[in-house]
Coordinates of C-alpha atoms and ligand atoms in Angstrom, one line a residue:
Chain A
M1 CA 0.0 0.0 0.0
L2 CA 2.8 2.4 1.0
N3 CA 6.3 1.8 -0.4
I4 CA 9.2 4.0 0.5
K5 CA 12.2 3.1 -1.6
N6 CA 15.7 4.3 -0.9
V7 CA 14.5 7.7 0.2
S8 CA 16.9 10.3 1.4
K9 CA 16.1 13.7 2.6
T10 CA 18.7 16.4 3.6
F11 CA 17.7 19.8 4.9
N12 CA 19.6 22.8 3.8
L13 CA 21.6 20.8 1.3
G14 CA 25.0 22.4 0.5
T15 CA 24.9 24.9 3.4
V16 CA 26.7 24.9 6.8
N17 CA 23.3 23.9 8.3
E18 CA 23.1 20.7 6.2
K19 CA 21.2 18.0 8.1
A20 CA 20.6 14.5 6.8
A21 CA 17.2 13.7 8.3
L22 CA 16.5 10.5 6.3
K23 CA 19.3 8.2 5.1
N24 CA 18.3 5.8 2.4
I25 CA 15.0 4.7 4.1
N26 CA 13.2 1.6 2.9
L27 CA 9.8 0.8 4.3
M28 CA 6.9 -1.2 2.8
L29 CA 3.4 -1.2 4.4
E30 CA 1.0 -3.9 3.4
E31 CA -2.7 -3.1 3.0
G32 CA -4.2 -2.8 6.5
D33 CA -0.9 -2.6 8.3
F34 CA -1.0 -0.4 11.4
V35 CA 2.6 0.6 12.1
T36 CA 3.6 2.4 15.2
L37 CA 6.8 4.5 14.7
I38 CA 9.0 5.4 17.6
G39 CA 12.5 7.0 17.9
G40 CA 14.3 9.7 19.8
N41 CA 14.0 13.5 19.1
G42 CA 15.3 14.3 15.7
A43 CA 15.3 10.7 14.5
G44 CA 13.5 11.6 11.4
K45 CA 10.0 10.4 12.1
S46 CA 8.1 13.6 11.2
T47 CA 10.3 14.1 8.2
M48 CA 9.4 10.7 6.9
L49 CA 5.7 11.4 7.3
N50 CA 6.1 14.8 5.7
C51 CA 8.0 13.3 2.8
V52 CA 5.1 10.8 2.3
A53 CA 2.6 13.6 2.5
G54 CA 4.5 15.7 0.0
V55 CA 5.3 18.6 2.4
Y56 CA 8.9 18.2 1.5
G57 CA 10.4 16.8 -1.7
V58 CA 13.1 14.1 -1.4
E59 CA 16.5 14.3 -3.1
A60 CA 16.7 10.6 -3.7
G61 CA 14.4 7.6 -3.8
N62 CA 10.8 6.9 -4.7
I63 CA 7.5 6.8 -2.9
F64 CA 4.5 4.7 -4.0
I65 CA 1.0 4.8 -2.6
D66 CA -1.3 2.0 -3.7
G67 CA 1.1 1.2 -6.6
K68 CA 1.1 4.8 -7.9
E69 CA 4.3 6.8 -7.8
V70 CA 3.7 10.0 -5.9
T71 CA 7.3 11.2 -5.4
K72 CA 6.9 14.3 -7.6
L73 CA 3.2 14.9 -6.8
P74 CA 2.5 18.2 -5.0
E75 CA 1.1 18.0 -1.5
H76 CA -2.5 19.0 -2.3
R77 CA -2.7 16.4 -5.0
R78 CA -1.4 13.6 -2.7
A79 CA -4.0 14.6 -0.2
A80 CA -6.5 12.6 -2.2
L81 CA -4.8 9.5 -1.0
I82 CA -3.7 10.6 2.5
G83 CA -5.4 11.4 5.8
R84 CA -3.3 13.3 8.3
V85 CA -3.5 14.3 11.9
F86 CA -0.8 16.5 13.4
Q87 CA 0.8 16.9 16.8
D88 CA -0.5 20.5 17.1
P89 CA -4.3 20.4 17.6
M90 CA -4.5 23.9 15.9
M91 CA -3.0 22.6 12.7
G92 CA -5.6 20.2 11.4
T93 CA -8.7 22.4 11.3
A94 CA -9.7 25.9 10.2
A95 CA -10.3 27.7 13.5
S96 CA -12.6 30.5 12.1
M97 CA -14.8 28.1 10.2
G98 CA -17.6 26.0 11.6
I99 CA -17.5 22.4 12.6
E100 CA -19.7 21.4 9.7
E101 CA -17.8 23.7 7.3
N102 CA -14.5 21.9 8.2
L103 CA -16.1 18.5 7.7
A104 CA -17.4 19.7 4.3
L105 CA -13.9 20.7 3.3
A106 CA -12.6 17.3 4.2
Y107 CA -15.6 15.6 2.4
R108 CA -14.3 17.1 -0.8
R109 CA -10.7 16.0 -0.4
G110 CA -9.5 14.7 -3.8
Q111 CA -12.4 16.2 -5.7
L112 CA -12.5 19.1 -8.0
R113 CA -13.9 22.1 -6.2
T114 CA -16.5 24.0 -8.2
L115 CA -19.1 26.8 -7.7
R116 CA -21.6 24.4 -6.1
W117 CA -22.6 25.3 -2.6
G118 CA -19.9 24.4 -0.1
I119 CA -22.1 22.2 2.0
S120 CA -25.4 20.5 1.2
H121 CA -28.4 19.7 3.5
Q122 CA -27.7 16.0 3.2
E123 CA -24.1 16.5 4.2
K124 CA -25.2 18.5 7.3
E125 CA -27.4 15.6 8.3
L126 CA -24.7 13.1 7.6
F127 CA -22.1 14.9 9.6
K128 CA -24.4 15.4 12.5
E129 CA -25.3 11.7 12.6
L130 CA -21.6 10.7 12.3
L131 CA -20.6 13.0 15.2
S132 CA -23.4 11.9 17.4
S133 CA -22.5 8.2 16.8
L134 CA -19.0 9.0 18.1
G135 CA -20.3 10.5 21.3
L136 CA -18.0 13.6 21.3
G137 CA -20.8 15.9 22.3
L138 CA -20.3 18.0 19.2
E139 CA -23.5 17.1 17.3
N140 CA -25.3 20.0 18.7
R141 CA -22.6 22.5 17.9
M142 CA -22.3 21.9 14.2
T143 CA -22.2 25.6 13.3
D144 CA -19.8 26.6 16.1
K145 CA -16.4 27.8 15.1
V146 CA -13.8 25.2 15.6
G147 CA -11.6 27.7 17.4
L148 CA -14.0 27.4 20.3
L149 CA -13.3 23.6 20.8
S150 CA -10.8 22.1 23.3
G151 CA -7.6 20.6 22.0
G152 CA -8.9 17.1 22.4
Q153 CA -12.2 17.9 20.6
R154 CA -10.2 19.5 17.8
Q155 CA -7.9 16.5 17.5
A156 CA -11.0 14.2 17.4
L157 CA -12.5 16.3 14.7
T158 CA -9.3 16.3 12.7
L159 CA -9.3 12.5 13.0
V160 CA -12.9 12.4 11.7
M161 CA -11.9 14.7 8.8
A162 CA -8.8 12.6 8.0
T163 CA -11.0 9.5 7.6
L164 CA -14.2 11.0 6.3
I165 CA -13.1 10.0 2.8
R166 CA -11.4 6.7 3.2
P167 CA -7.7 7.5 2.9
R168 CA -5.3 5.0 1.3
I169 CA -2.8 5.9 4.1
L170 CA -3.5 7.5 7.5
L171 CA -0.6 9.5 8.9
L172 CA -0.7 10.3 12.6
D173 CA 2.2 12.3 13.9
E174 CA 2.2 12.3 17.7
H175 CA -1.4 13.3 17.5
T176 CA -2.0 12.8 21.2
A177 CA 1.2 14.3 22.5
A178 CA -0.4 17.7 23.2
L179 CA -3.3 16.3 25.1
D180 CA -3.7 15.4 28.8
P181 CA -3.5 11.6 29.5
K182 CA -7.2 11.0 29.7
T183 CA -8.0 12.9 26.5
A184 CA -5.0 11.3 24.8
D185 CA -6.5 7.8 25.6
K186 CA -9.8 8.8 24.2
V187 CA -8.4 10.1 21.0
L188 CA -6.3 7.0 20.7
E189 CA -9.3 4.8 21.2
L190 CA -11.1 6.8 18.5
S191 CA -8.1 6.3 16.2
D192 CA -8.2 2.5 16.8
H193 CA -12.0 2.6 16.1
F194 CA -11.6 4.3 12.7
I195 CA -8.5 2.2 11.7
E196 CA -10.2 -1.1 12.6
E197 CA -13.6 -0.2 11.1
S198 CA -12.2 0.6 7.7
G199 CA -9.0 -1.5 7.9
L200 CA -6.9 1.7 7.3
T201 CA -3.2 1.4 6.5
T202 CA -1.7 3.5 9.2
L203 CA 1.6 5.0 10.2
M204 CA 1.4 6.4 13.7
V205 CA 4.3 8.2 15.4
T206 CA 4.4 8.2 19.2
H207 CA 6.9 8.8 22.0
N208 CA 5.0 6.5 24.3
M209 CA 6.4 3.0 24.2
R210 CA 3.4 1.6 25.9
H211 CA 1.2 3.0 23.1
A212 CA 3.6 1.8 20.5
I213 CA 3.4 -1.7 21.8
K214 CA -0.3 -1.8 22.6
H215 CA -1.5 -0.4 19.2
G216 CA -1.0 -1.7 15.7
N217 CA 0.4 -4.9 14.3
R218 CA 3.9 -3.7 13.6
L219 CA 6.5 -1.5 15.3
V220 CA 9.2 0.4 13.5
M221 CA 12.0 2.3 15.3
M222 CA 14.1 5.1 13.8
H223 CA 17.4 6.4 14.9
E224 CA 19.4 9.2 13.3
G225 CA 17.7 8.9 9.9
H226 CA 17.8 5.1 9.8
I227 CA 15.2 2.5 10.5
I228 CA 16.8 0.3 13.1
L229 CA 14.0 -2.0 14.2
D230 CA 11.0 -3.5 12.4
I231 CA 9.0 -5.9 14.6
K232 CA 5.9 -7.6 13.4
G233 CA 3.5 -10.5 13.9
E234 CA 3.7 -12.6 17.0
E235 CA 6.9 -11.0 18.0
K236 CA 5.2 -7.6 18.2
M237 CA 2.3 -9.0 20.1
N238 CA 4.6 -10.4 22.8
L239 CA 6.7 -7.3 23.0
T240 CA 7.3 -5.7 26.4
V241 CA 8.8 -2.3 27.2
E242 CA 11.9 -4.0 28.6
D243 CA 12.4 -5.9 25.4
L244 CA 12.1 -2.8 23.4
M245 CA 14.6 -0.9 25.5
Q246 CA 17.1 -3.7 25.2
R247 CA 16.7 -4.1 21.5
F248 CA 17.0 -0.4 21.0
G249 CA 20.2 -0.4 22.9
K250 CA 21.6 -3.2 20.7
A251 CA 20.5 -1.8 17.4
S252 CA 21.5 1.8 18.0
G253 CA 24.7 0.8 19.8
E254 CA 24.0 3.3 22.4
E255 CA 23.1 3.1 26.0
F256 CA 19.4 3.5 26.1
A257 CA 19.3 5.7 29.1
N258 CA 21.2 8.3 27.2
D259 CA 18.3 8.9 24.9
R260 CA 16.1 11.3 26.7
A261 CA 13.4 11.1 24.2
L262 CA 12.2 7.6 24.8
L263 CA 11.5 8.2 28.4
S264 CA 7.8 7.8 28.6
E265 CA 6.4 4.4 29.2
Chain B
M1 CA -24.1 70.3 6.6
L2 CA -26.6 67.9 5.1
Q3 CA -24.9 68.5 1.8
I4 CA -21.5 67.5 3.3
L5 CA -23.0 64.4 4.8
L6 CA -24.6 63.3 1.6
G7 CA -21.3 63.9 -0.2
A8 CA -19.5 61.7 2.4
V9 CA -22.1 59.0 2.0
S10 CA -21.8 58.9 -1.8
L11 CA -18.0 58.9 -1.7
G12 CA -18.2 56.2 1.1
L13 CA -20.3 54.0 -1.1
L14 CA -17.8 54.1 -3.9
W15 CA -14.9 53.4 -1.5
A16 CA -16.9 50.6 0.0
V17 CA -16.3 48.6 -3.1
M18 CA -12.5 49.1 -2.5
T19 CA -13.0 48.3 1.2
I20 CA -14.6 44.9 0.3
G21 CA -11.6 44.2 -1.9
V22 CA -9.2 45.0 0.9
Y23 CA -11.2 42.8 3.3
I24 CA -10.8 39.8 0.9
T25 CA -7.0 40.0 1.1
Y26 CA -6.5 41.4 4.6
R27 CA -9.1 39.4 6.5
I28 CA -10.0 36.4 4.4
L29 CA -6.6 35.6 2.8
N30 CA -4.6 37.0 5.7
I31 CA -2.4 39.0 3.4
A32 CA -1.6 42.7 3.5
D33 CA -1.7 43.4 -0.2
L34 CA -0.2 46.8 -1.2
S35 CA -0.9 46.4 -4.9
V36 CA -4.3 47.9 -4.3
E37 CA -2.6 51.3 -4.2
G38 CA -1.7 50.8 -7.8
S39 CA -4.9 49.0 -8.9
I40 CA -7.2 51.7 -7.7
A41 CA -5.4 54.3 -9.8
M42 CA -5.3 51.8 -12.6
G43 CA -9.0 51.4 -12.5
A44 CA -9.4 55.2 -12.7
A45 CA -6.9 55.5 -15.5
I46 CA -8.4 52.7 -17.7
A47 CA -12.0 54.0 -17.2
A48 CA -11.0 57.6 -17.9
Q49 CA -8.9 56.8 -21.0
G50 CA -11.6 54.5 -22.3
I51 CA -14.3 57.2 -21.9
M52 CA -11.9 59.8 -23.5
K53 CA -11.6 57.5 -26.5
G54 CA -15.3 57.3 -26.8
M55 CA -16.0 54.0 -25.1
N56 CA -19.3 53.3 -23.4
P57 CA -18.7 54.2 -19.8
F58 CA -20.0 50.9 -18.5
A59 CA -17.7 49.0 -20.9
A60 CA -14.8 51.2 -19.8
T61 CA -15.7 50.4 -16.2
A62 CA -15.7 46.7 -16.9
M63 CA -12.3 47.1 -18.5
A64 CA -11.0 48.7 -15.4
F65 CA -12.2 45.7 -13.4
I66 CA -10.4 43.4 -15.7
G67 CA -7.2 45.5 -15.5
G68 CA -7.3 45.3 -11.8
M69 CA -7.7 41.6 -11.9
S70 CA -4.6 41.3 -14.0
A71 CA -2.7 43.4 -11.5
G72 CA -3.8 40.9 -8.8
L73 CA -2.7 38.0 -11.0
I74 CA 0.8 39.5 -11.2
T75 CA 1.0 40.0 -7.4
G76 CA -0.3 36.4 -6.9
A77 CA 2.2 35.0 -9.4
L78 CA 5.1 36.9 -7.8
H79 CA 4.1 35.6 -4.4
T80 CA 3.1 32.0 -5.0
R81 CA 5.1 31.0 -8.1
L82 CA 8.3 33.0 -7.4
K83 CA 8.0 32.8 -3.6
I84 CA 8.5 36.5 -3.0
P85 CA 6.9 37.5 0.3
A86 CA 3.4 38.8 0.0
L87 CA 4.1 42.3 1.2
L88 CA 7.0 42.7 -1.2
S89 CA 5.1 41.2 -4.1
G90 CA 2.4 43.8 -3.5
I91 CA 4.9 46.7 -3.3
L92 CA 6.5 45.6 -6.5
T93 CA 3.2 45.5 -8.4
M94 CA 2.3 48.9 -6.8
I95 CA 5.5 50.5 -8.0
A96 CA 5.3 49.0 -11.4
L97 CA 1.7 50.1 -11.8
Y98 CA 2.6 53.7 -11.2
S99 CA 4.5 53.7 -14.5
V100 CA 1.8 51.6 -16.2
N101 CA -0.8 54.0 -15.1
L102 CA 1.1 57.0 -16.4
R103 CA 1.3 55.3 -19.7
I104 CA -2.4 54.6 -19.7
L105 CA -3.3 58.2 -18.8
G106 CA -0.5 59.7 -21.0
K107 CA 0.0 62.4 -18.4
A108 CA -0.4 62.8 -14.7
N109 CA -4.2 63.4 -14.8
L110 CA -7.1 63.4 -17.1
S111 CA -10.3 65.4 -16.8
L112 CA -13.7 63.9 -17.7
L113 CA -15.7 67.1 -17.5
R114 CA -18.7 67.1 -19.7
L115 CA -18.0 63.6 -20.9
E116 CA -20.5 60.8 -20.5
T117 CA -20.0 58.7 -17.4
V118 CA -21.9 55.8 -15.7
Y119 CA -23.7 58.5 -13.8
T120 CA -24.8 60.8 -16.6
G121 CA -27.7 58.4 -17.6
L122 CA -29.4 58.9 -14.3
Q123 CA -28.6 62.7 -14.3
S124 CA -30.3 63.1 -17.7
M125 CA -33.4 61.6 -16.1
G126 CA -33.4 64.5 -13.7
V127 CA -31.5 62.9 -10.7
G128 CA -29.1 65.2 -9.0
R129 CA -25.4 64.8 -9.4
N130 CA -24.7 63.5 -5.9
D131 CA -27.9 61.5 -5.8
S132 CA -27.0 59.7 -9.0
V133 CA -23.7 58.6 -7.3
I134 CA -25.6 57.4 -4.3
V135 CA -28.1 55.4 -6.3
L136 CA -25.5 53.8 -8.5
G137 CA -23.2 53.2 -5.5
M138 CA -26.0 51.6 -3.5
L139 CA -26.8 49.3 -6.5
S140 CA -23.2 48.2 -7.0
V141 CA -22.6 47.7 -3.4
S142 CA -25.8 45.6 -2.9
A143 CA -25.1 43.5 -5.9
L144 CA -21.5 43.0 -4.7
I145 CA -22.6 41.9 -1.3
V146 CA -25.1 39.3 -2.8
V147 CA -22.5 37.9 -5.2
L148 CA -19.7 37.7 -2.6
Y149 CA -22.0 36.2 0.0
W150 CA -22.8 33.5 -2.5
F151 CA -19.3 33.1 -3.8
F152 CA -17.7 32.6 -0.4
G153 CA -20.3 29.9 0.4
T154 CA -19.4 27.8 -2.7
E155 CA -16.8 25.1 -2.7
I156 CA -14.2 27.3 -4.2
G157 CA -15.1 30.2 -1.8
C158 CA -14.8 27.9 1.2
A159 CA -11.4 26.7 -0.1
I160 CA -10.2 30.3 -0.3
R161 CA -11.4 30.9 3.3
A162 CA -9.7 27.8 4.5
T163 CA -6.5 28.8 2.7
G164 CA -6.4 32.2 4.5
N165 CA -7.3 30.6 7.8
N166 CA -4.9 27.6 7.9
P167 CA -2.9 26.9 4.7
Q168 CA -1.4 23.7 6.1
M169 CA -4.9 22.3 6.8
A170 CA -6.1 23.4 3.4
R171 CA -3.3 21.6 1.6
A172 CA -3.9 18.5 3.7
Q173 CA -7.5 18.6 2.5
G174 CA -6.4 18.7 -1.1
I175 CA -6.8 22.5 -1.7
N176 CA -4.3 24.1 -4.1
T177 CA -3.5 27.0 -1.7
D178 CA -1.3 28.8 -4.3
N179 CA -4.2 29.0 -6.8
M180 CA -6.6 30.1 -4.1
I181 CA -4.3 32.9 -3.0
I182 CA -4.0 34.0 -6.7
L183 CA -7.8 33.9 -7.1
G184 CA -8.4 35.9 -4.0
L185 CA -5.9 38.6 -5.1
V186 CA -7.4 38.7 -8.6
I187 CA -10.9 39.3 -7.2
S188 CA -9.7 41.8 -4.6
N189 CA -7.7 43.9 -7.1
G190 CA -10.5 43.7 -9.6
L191 CA -12.9 45.2 -7.1
V192 CA -10.4 47.9 -6.1
A193 CA -9.9 48.9 -9.7
L194 CA -13.7 48.9 -10.2
S195 CA -13.9 51.3 -7.2
G196 CA -11.2 53.5 -8.7
A197 CA -13.2 53.7 -12.0
L198 CA -16.4 54.7 -10.2
I199 CA -14.6 57.3 -8.1
A200 CA -12.8 58.8 -11.1
Q201 CA -16.1 59.2 -12.9
S202 CA -17.9 60.7 -9.9
Q203 CA -15.2 63.3 -9.5
S204 CA -14.7 63.8 -13.2
F205 CA -11.0 63.2 -13.2
A206 CA -8.4 60.5 -12.9
D207 CA -5.1 61.1 -11.2
V208 CA -2.1 58.9 -11.2
Q209 CA -1.6 59.8 -7.5
M210 CA -5.0 58.9 -6.3
G211 CA -3.9 55.5 -5.0
I212 CA -1.4 56.9 -2.5
G213 CA -2.5 55.9 1.0
S214 CA -5.6 54.1 -0.2
I215 CA -4.6 50.9 1.5
V216 CA -4.7 52.7 4.8
I217 CA -8.1 54.1 4.0
G218 CA -9.3 50.6 3.1
L219 CA -7.9 49.2 6.4
A220 CA -9.4 52.0 8.4
S221 CA -12.8 51.4 6.8
V222 CA -12.5 47.6 7.5
I223 CA -11.6 48.2 11.1
I224 CA -14.1 51.0 11.8
G225 CA -16.8 48.7 10.3
E226 CA -15.8 45.8 12.6
V227 CA -15.5 48.0 15.7
L228 CA -18.7 49.9 15.2
F229 CA -21.0 47.3 13.5
G230 CA -19.7 43.9 14.8
K231 CA -18.6 40.9 12.9
K232 CA -21.2 38.2 13.5
S233 CA -22.3 36.4 10.3
F234 CA -20.5 36.8 7.0
F235 CA -23.4 38.8 5.7
S236 CA -23.3 41.3 8.5
R237 CA -19.6 41.5 8.1
L238 CA -20.0 42.5 4.4
V239 CA -22.6 45.1 5.4
S240 CA -20.3 46.4 8.2
L241 CA -17.6 47.0 5.6
V242 CA -19.9 49.3 3.7
L243 CA -21.0 51.1 6.8
G244 CA -17.3 51.3 7.8
A245 CA -16.3 52.9 4.5
I246 CA -19.2 55.4 4.9
S247 CA -18.3 56.2 8.5
Y248 CA -14.7 56.8 7.5
R249 CA -15.9 59.5 5.0
V250 CA -18.3 61.0 7.5
I251 CA -15.5 61.2 10.1
I252 CA -13.2 62.8 7.7
A253 CA -15.8 65.3 6.6
L254 CA -16.5 66.2 10.2
V255 CA -12.8 66.7 11.2
L256 CA -12.2 68.8 8.1
R257 CA -15.3 70.8 9.1
L258 CA -13.9 71.2 12.6
G259 CA -10.9 72.9 11.0
M260 CA -8.3 70.2 10.5
P261 CA -6.1 71.2 7.6
A262 CA -6.6 68.9 4.6
N263 CA -2.9 68.2 4.4
D264 CA -3.0 66.4 7.7
L265 CA -5.6 63.9 6.5
K266 CA -3.2 61.1 5.8
L267 CA -1.5 61.6 9.2
F268 CA -4.9 61.5 10.8
T269 CA -5.9 58.3 9.0
A270 CA -2.6 56.6 9.7
L271 CA -3.0 57.4 13.4
T272 CA -6.6 56.1 13.4
V273 CA -5.6 52.8 11.9
A274 CA -2.5 52.5 14.2
I275 CA -4.8 53.0 17.2
A276 CA -7.5 50.6 15.9
L277 CA -5.0 47.9 15.1
S278 CA -3.4 48.2 18.6
L279 CA -6.7 48.1 20.4
P280 CA -6.2 44.5 21.7
V281 CA -2.7 45.4 23.1
L282 CA -4.0 48.7 24.5
R283 CA -6.8 46.8 26.2
G284 CA -4.3 44.6 27.8
Y285 CA -2.5 47.6 29.2
L286 CA -5.7 49.2 30.4
E287 CA -7.0 46.0 32.1
P288 CA -4.7 46.2 35.3
L289 CA -5.5 49.9 35.5
K290 CA -9.2 49.3 35.5
K291 CA -8.8 46.6 38.1
S292 CA -6.8 48.7 40.4
M293 CA -9.3 51.5 40.0
K294 CA -12.1 49.2 41.0
G295 CA -10.0 47.9 43.9
G296 CA -9.4 51.4 45.1
R297 CA -13.1 52.1 45.3
Ligands
ATP301 N1 12.2 22.1 8.1 C1 13.4 21.7 8.6 N2 14.5 22.4 8.3 C2 15.8 22.0 8.7 N3 16.0 20.9 9.5 C3 14.9 20.2 9.8 C4 13.6 20.5 9.4 N4 12.7 19.6 9.9 C5 13.5 18.7 10.6 N5 14.8 19.1 10.5 C6 15.9 18.3 11.2 O1 15.8 17.0 10.7 C7 16.0 16.0 11.7 C8 14.8 15.1 11.9 O2 13.7 15.9 12.4 P1 12.3 15.3 12.6 O3 11.4 16.4 12.9 O4 11.9 14.4 11.5 O5 12.5 14.4 13.9 P2 11.4 13.6 14.7 O6 11.9 12.2 14.7 O7 10.1 13.8 14.3 O8 11.7 14.2 16.2 P3 10.6 14.5 17.3 O9 10.4 13.3 18.1 O10 11.3 15.5 18.1 O11 9.4 15.1 16.7 C9 16.3 16.9 13.0 O12 17.6 16.9 13.2 C10 15.7 18.2 12.6 O13 16.4 19.2 13.3
MG302 MG1 8.3 14.9 15.1

């Protein structure tokens, strides 16, 4: 479903600030794979997701989604295939537009936008039903500006928007990191719900090892622009936090305790 | 006095068209577009020269609209295709248009006295000079509000609003934000030029200088509208822009009447806008003061 082949990405190429963020990355996701992606600060996780989404171009390698090469496709064209939720709850929605207006924007992802009315009556009903089935308490605030919602509500809404039109790939970049633990769990639960319901191929970045182990069918770890671990199947199901720490130590050749970023359990 | 007020209202209505254009870039697209300073004079120049050459005044006005749109297109291309910052792109277009406008006019200004304008039709039916401007101004502004209210509710209109609000989100939802920015700038500058054409015909001359400071007048009108008449629904926002533009003209007429020298007008306008824009910060400063005063009582 997603195939990242020999992809390299260097920021500020040819300047003193040159920074190789991805070094010849190879990663292949099968249809329905739910991969959790962990790694320390600056490991290149966000860069990888952004390269898949087309936020950045890559200087080497190819990216395929659903068999189609997208390496040169601009971000807004790739959006037809990709659903995204970001770390910052402000980033995924338009704050000064209403809840239903935001959903209507997402409902047209990948379609040509015309001079038809931006939201139809049927859509309003549909969105309302959808939100009330999720129990977010938003179904009676459909015309409220999204800026009035809490971070957790905005993140839940972004998740609904990302999956409203079934994406070929769902990219979640630490989408619960900015939320308090209880809200984070709720949003994660909601993510699981959507992913299971439609069998979405998903790449989820997290700093929380417990989450990385509990969710998904496959765990990938990055370190300094490389993929250093790829654990799937039964091995993944039986994984513990201790295992993971040990294997990270071996694979990265560093003492795990030195990596401040992987602290949270 | 009434005469002065009516004059202010008629001028305000014509400037309202420009104010709506400024609103589209400044509030909807979140861009301060300075090319409007050039496009307003361009609209005046095109309409005036067209009428001089014997064109139908309505056709000349339509041509001014198209000219303004092309100015917006250039600013948009500079900004999105060549990645020049929006403010600078606008300044480049504005400066370039000064020369273009001189070429269109052939000299620094052009008089339209005794020539047919969009207003003369009404005047020949016995409507007064000022009244004809008010009638036509009202008609244009109402039509504009209806059309824009519709447009910004369409899929493309929503995409433009999303682009101004959160471009990252817009792109993630498959919106070509570059094209939306260009489209917004095109519409905005078209309206500003249209306003320039209407103003030139109402005062019977076009001047290459008439754009200077117009962006600040536009901003002042937007802000006065928001402060005085609220910003609830999109429709009431559009209406508040018109009321804001009229209020600005009334305020100017009043301060001139109170004896402020006309040369100080631009200083006065700039100060008004500076104060209005800093209101949120000023409120922050005043808050502790208010509290301590309450506490003292
Ligand atoms: N836009 C950019 N310009 C320059 N350098 C960048 C940019 N984005 C990321 N980098 C650099 O690339 C490297 C990888 O960053 P990236 O954001 O992908 O890390 P990450 O694994 O997501 O880390 P975190 O867990 O902190 O989010 C870092 O060294 C970072 O400083
Ligand atoms: Mg990151």
